[in-house]
């Protein structure tokens, strides 16, 4: 028997676990140990990174119910009243005294007391106006009676007057009517100053006849002596 054949058979035996460990730790390989450890570290990290993470289960969360805020009452703040300082300033101006004694700022204000005349039955002379505002009368079949006469006098002349008013009612103006005395006369003790006026309603009882009637008022100033006839106005109230 060939002695080398026995050796050859022993070399062909399968290595055991111990032989593997011996070869692993004691046999020299052509790789650096540091590189080997680095490869192992990479393998471990890759395993951890690639391992799926189970999803995190979150419990159902219920949102809190918001409470309504209490509405605040609107309150008005009190107004603060600051003290008022009164200042006195000396002012130089001019005032006007009207004929009736009133003191006004402007001379035109003296005319404010004048009455307004709306009738067309008026007449003026030298700044003095007399107007027949209205008459009240009854008339039936050619006969009638005047019951009241309303008239206005305005003095814008150059002097004060003391008015007297004479009344005539006629069908036709004739010399006899002209020379006759007034049927009624209205007098007053009051003086009518410049830029003043009066309005009167005088009750009367003047009878007349005829289908055409005219009333005539004559204004006279009784301050002069003799009396001064100023102005006359007439109104044909039946025609």
Tab-separated table of C-alpha atoms in Angstrom:
chain	number	residue	atom	x	y	z
A	1	UNK	CA	0.000	0.000	0.000
A	2	UNK	CA	1.205	3.402	-0.901
A	3	UNK	CA	1.796	5.476	2.249
A	4	UNK	CA	0.977	8.750	0.431
A	5	UNK	CA	-2.500	7.546	-0.350
A	6	UNK	CA	-3.333	7.613	3.354
A	7	UNK	CA	-2.217	11.191	3.647
A	8	UNK	CA	-4.235	12.173	0.631
A	9	UNK	CA	-7.371	10.727	2.092
A	10	UNK	CA	-6.891	12.618	5.339
A	11	UNK	CA	-6.498	15.887	3.460
A	12	UNK	CA	-9.863	15.338	1.712
A	13	UNK	CA	-11.836	15.146	4.996
A	14	UNK	CA	-14.515	17.867	5.600
A	15	UNK	CA	-13.270	20.502	8.032
A	16	UNK	CA	-15.146	20.728	11.368
A	17	UNK	CA	-16.531	23.821	13.207
A	18	UNK	CA	-13.375	24.240	15.157
A	19	UNK	CA	-11.351	24.206	12.002
A	20	UNK	CA	-13.551	26.925	10.571
A	21	UNK	CA	-13.034	29.145	13.632
A	22	UNK	CA	-9.323	28.529	13.486
A	23	UNK	CA	-9.197	29.472	9.861
A	24	UNK	CA	-11.364	32.531	10.488
A	25	UNK	CA	-9.359	34.011	13.337
A	26	UNK	CA	-5.883	32.736	12.736
A	27	UNK	CA	-5.539	32.357	9.029
A	28	UNK	CA	-4.327	35.431	7.295
A	29	UNK	CA	-6.636	36.944	4.706
A	30	UNK	CA	-5.952	39.639	2.233
A	31	UNK	CA	-8.436	42.166	3.864
A	32	UNK	CA	-7.889	44.750	6.559
A	33	UNK	CA	-9.760	44.230	9.851
A	34	UNK	CA	-10.809	47.872	10.013
A	35	UNK	CA	-12.439	47.607	6.633
A	36	UNK	CA	-14.252	44.526	7.810
A	37	UNK	CA	-15.638	46.289	10.845
A	38	UNK	CA	-16.733	49.193	8.661
A	39	UNK	CA	-18.628	46.824	6.413
A	40	UNK	CA	-20.347	45.277	9.405
A	41	UNK	CA	-21.339	48.722	10.699
A	42	UNK	CA	-22.802	49.641	7.334
A	43	UNK	CA	-24.770	46.419	7.276
A	44	UNK	CA	-26.212	47.061	10.750
A	45	UNK	CA	-27.175	50.663	9.953
A	46	UNK	CA	-28.785	49.608	6.678
A	47	UNK	CA	-30.793	46.963	8.465
A	48	UNK	CA	-32.089	49.478	11.031
A	49	UNK	CA	-32.902	52.089	8.366
A	50	UNK	CA	-34.685	49.661	6.051
A	51	UNK	CA	-36.719	48.012	8.783
A	52	UNK	CA	-40.293	49.407	8.386
A	53	UNK	CA	-41.581	51.414	11.323
A	54	UNK	CA	-45.108	50.494	12.350
A	55	UNK	CA	-47.519	53.452	11.955
A	56	UNK	CA	-48.243	55.364	15.075
A	57	UNK	CA	-51.851	55.090	16.098
A	58	UNK	CA	-53.287	58.339	17.356
A	59	UNK	CA	-56.418	58.259	19.400
A	60	UNK	CA	-59.428	60.268	18.256
A	61	UNK	CA	-59.251	63.826	19.557
A	62	UNK	CA	-62.466	65.719	20.209
A	63	UNK	CA	-62.223	69.493	19.708
A	64	UNK	CA	-63.552	71.494	22.646
A	65	UNK	CA	-66.825	73.356	22.138
A	66	UNK	CA	-66.268	77.113	22.230
A	67	UNK	CA	-68.539	78.967	24.607
A	68	UNK	CA	-70.178	82.175	23.458
A	69	UNK	CA	-68.655	85.201	25.063
A	70	UNK	CA	-71.006	87.369	27.074
A	71	UNK	CA	-71.798	90.604	25.277
A	72	UNK	CA	-70.753	93.637	27.223
A	73	UNK	CA	-73.293	96.427	27.709
A	74	UNK	CA	-72.523	99.537	25.707
A	75	UNK	CA	-72.212	102.461	28.071
A	76	UNK	CA	-72.062	106.038	26.868
A	77	UNK	CA	-69.275	107.904	28.502
A	78	UNK	CA	-70.414	111.118	30.165
A	79	UNK	CA	-69.414	114.268	28.387
A	80	UNK	CA	-66.923	116.305	30.276
A	81	UNK	CA	-67.907	119.917	30.503
A	82	UNK	CA	-64.883	122.088	30.633
A	83	UNK	CA	-65.186	125.423	32.385
A	84	UNK	CA	-65.965	128.348	30.107
A	85	UNK	CA	-63.914	131.457	30.471
A	86	UNK	CA	-65.758	134.717	29.887
A	87	UNK	CA	-63.614	137.291	28.173
A	88	UNK	CA	-64.507	140.950	28.137
A	89	UNK	CA	-63.404	142.943	25.136
A	90	UNK	CA	-63.897	146.648	24.678
A	91	UNK	CA	-65.487	147.406	21.308
A	92	UNK	CA	-66.121	150.833	19.861
A	93	UNK	CA	-69.202	151.074	17.648
A	94	UNK	CA	-72.011	153.334	16.546
A	95	UNK	CA	-75.692	153.040	17.462
A	96	UNK	CA	-78.675	154.807	15.940
A	97	UNK	CA	-81.688	156.291	17.688
A	98	UNK	CA	-84.954	155.985	15.760
A	99	UNK	CA	-87.670	158.627	15.815
A	100	UNK	CA	-89.708	156.432	18.154
A	101	UNK	CA	-86.827	156.284	20.643
A	102	UNK	CA	-85.527	152.811	19.777
A	103	UNK	CA	-81.752	152.213	19.721
A	104	UNK	CA	-80.595	150.059	16.781
A	105	UNK	CA	-77.293	148.993	15.200
A	106	UNK	CA	-78.162	150.141	11.680
A	107	UNK	CA	-80.238	153.075	10.533
A	108	UNK	CA	-82.218	150.798	8.176
A	109	UNK	CA	-83.565	148.895	11.186
A	110	UNK	CA	-85.728	151.884	12.030
A	111	UNK	CA	-87.866	150.946	9.003
A	112	UNK	CA	-88.694	147.490	10.377
A	113	UNK	CA	-91.723	148.803	12.253
A	114	UNK	CA	-93.409	149.869	9.014
A	115	UNK	CA	-96.561	147.949	8.203
A	116	UNK	CA	-96.928	146.002	4.991
A	117	UNK	CA	-99.602	147.214	2.594
A	118	UNK	CA	-101.076	144.601	0.251
A	119	UNK	CA	-104.043	146.504	-1.179
A	120	UNK	CA	-103.927	148.454	-4.432
A	121	UNK	CA	-106.199	151.177	-3.079
A	122	UNK	CA	-103.495	153.522	-1.788
A	123	UNK	CA	-102.061	156.946	-2.383
A	124	UNK	CA	-98.823	158.675	-1.271
A	125	UNK	CA	-97.671	162.271	-1.053
A	126	UNK	CA	-94.372	163.623	0.317
A	127	UNK	CA	-93.504	160.253	1.851
A	128	UNK	CA	-96.869	159.806	3.634
A	129	UNK	CA	-99.098	156.933	2.472
A	130	UNK	CA	-102.736	156.137	3.218
A	131	UNK	CA	-104.396	152.897	2.055
A	132	UNK	CA	-107.945	151.526	2.239
A	133	UNK	CA	-107.350	147.901	3.261
A	134	UNK	CA	-110.996	146.799	3.274
A	135	UNK	CA	-114.564	147.901	3.856
A	136	UNK	CA	-117.510	145.918	5.149
A	137	UNK	CA	-120.918	146.883	3.765
A	138	UNK	CA	-124.405	145.618	2.978
A	139	UNK	CA	-126.012	146.349	-0.387
A	140	UNK	CA	-129.418	145.438	-1.836
A	141	UNK	CA	-131.312	146.867	-4.828
A	142	UNK	CA	-129.496	150.186	-5.020
A	143	UNK	CA	-129.287	150.855	-1.283
A	144	UNK	CA	-126.626	149.929	1.213
A	145	UNK	CA	-124.738	150.678	4.404
A	146	UNK	CA	-121.014	150.695	5.211
A	147	UNK	CA	-120.369	149.028	8.572
A	148	UNK	CA	-116.557	149.123	8.923
A	149	UNK	CA	-113.560	150.785	7.298
A	150	UNK	CA	-110.015	149.353	7.575
A	151	UNK	CA	-107.139	151.652	6.638
A	152	UNK	CA	-103.362	152.044	7.096
A	153	UNK	CA	-101.178	155.151	7.387
A	154	UNK	CA	-97.381	155.069	6.960
A	155	UNK	CA	-95.230	158.101	7.624
A	156	UNK	CA	-91.918	158.177	5.761
A	157	UNK	CA	-92.003	161.914	5.330
A	158	UNK	CA	-89.736	164.568	6.795
A	159	UNK	CA	-91.708	165.264	9.993
A	160	UNK	CA	-94.006	163.656	12.544
A	161	UNK	CA	-97.745	164.036	12.003
A	162	UNK	CA	-100.944	163.880	14.027
A	163	UNK	CA	-103.368	162.200	11.628
A	164	UNK	CA	-107.046	162.988	11.073
A	165	UNK	CA	-109.024	161.060	8.450
A	166	UNK	CA	-112.237	162.341	6.840
A	167	UNK	CA	-114.632	159.958	5.040
A	168	UNK	CA	-116.959	160.714	2.129
A	169	UNK	CA	-119.123	158.258	0.185
A	170	UNK	CA	-120.715	159.415	-3.072
A	171	UNK	CA	-122.154	158.252	-6.392
A	172	UNK	CA	-120.512	161.034	-8.435
A	173	UNK	CA	-117.779	163.526	-7.539
A	174	UNK	CA	-119.276	166.987	-7.788
A	175	UNK	CA	-118.526	170.447	-6.413
A	176	UNK	CA	-121.271	169.974	-3.874
A	177	UNK	CA	-119.680	166.761	-2.646
A	178	UNK	CA	-116.261	168.418	-2.610
A	179	UNK	CA	-117.473	171.350	-0.500
A	180	UNK	CA	-119.496	169.187	1.859
A	181	UNK	CA	-118.288	168.135	5.297
A	182	UNK	CA	-116.995	164.575	5.819
A	183	UNK	CA	-119.619	161.980	6.728
A	184	UNK	CA	-117.271	160.587	9.365
A	185	UNK	CA	-113.989	161.817	10.847
A	186	UNK	CA	-111.400	159.641	12.610
A	187	UNK	CA	-109.039	161.460	14.960
A	188	UNK	CA	-106.295	160.387	17.358
A	189	UNK	CA	-104.223	162.016	20.069
A	190	UNK	CA	-101.178	159.952	19.100
A	191	UNK	CA	-98.281	161.420	17.174
A	192	UNK	CA	-97.077	159.330	14.229
A	193	UNK	CA	-93.252	159.692	14.057
A	194	UNK	CA	-91.153	159.363	10.941
A	195	UNK	CA	-90.685	155.762	9.735
A	196	UNK	CA	-93.737	154.551	11.638
A	197	UNK	CA	-97.216	153.430	10.721
A	198	UNK	CA	-100.654	152.701	12.161
A	199	UNK	CA	-103.478	150.387	11.086
A	200	UNK	CA	-107.051	151.045	12.117
A	201	UNK	CA	-110.434	149.310	11.883
A	202	UNK	CA	-113.185	151.860	12.449
A	203	UNK	CA	-116.848	150.827	12.891
A	204	UNK	CA	-119.283	153.158	11.101
A	205	UNK	CA	-122.870	153.357	9.891
A	206	UNK	CA	-122.862	155.251	6.589
A	207	UNK	CA	-125.944	154.801	4.392
A	208	UNK	CA	-125.796	155.282	0.628
A	209	UNK	CA	-128.018	154.988	-2.471
A	210	UNK	CA	-127.128	154.265	-6.082
A	211	UNK	CA	-125.622	151.565	-8.271
A	212	UNK	CA	-122.200	153.256	-8.360
A	213	UNK	CA	-120.476	154.116	-5.088
A	214	UNK	CA	-117.053	155.500	-4.230
A	215	UNK	CA	-115.460	155.878	-0.790
A	216	UNK	CA	-112.904	158.640	-0.287
A	217	UNK	CA	-110.464	159.073	2.647
A	218	UNK	CA	-108.591	162.348	3.144
A	219	UNK	CA	-105.590	162.400	5.536
A	220	UNK	CA	-104.899	165.676	7.356
A	221	UNK	CA	-102.091	166.633	9.763
A	222	UNK	CA	-103.508	168.539	12.749
A	223	UNK	CA	-100.156	169.637	14.207
A	224	UNK	CA	-99.920	172.779	12.028
A	225	UNK	CA	-102.416	175.598	12.411
A	226	UNK	CA	-104.450	175.507	10.286
A	227	UNK	CA	-104.593	171.783	9.528
A	228	UNK	CA	-102.498	170.591	6.612
A	229	UNK	CA	-104.253	168.309	4.113
A	230	UNK	CA	-101.638	165.746	3.042
A	231	UNK	CA	-103.054	163.011	0.786
A	232	UNK	CA	-106.351	161.516	-0.430
A	233	UNK	CA	-107.249	157.973	-1.529
A	234	UNK	CA	-110.492	156.670	-3.055
A	235	UNK	CA	-112.005	153.274	-3.966
A	236	UNK	CA	-114.995	152.681	-6.258
A	237	UNK	CA	-116.332	149.648	-4.400
A	238	UNK	CA	-119.670	149.371	-6.307
A	239	UNK	CA	-119.746	149.902	-10.067
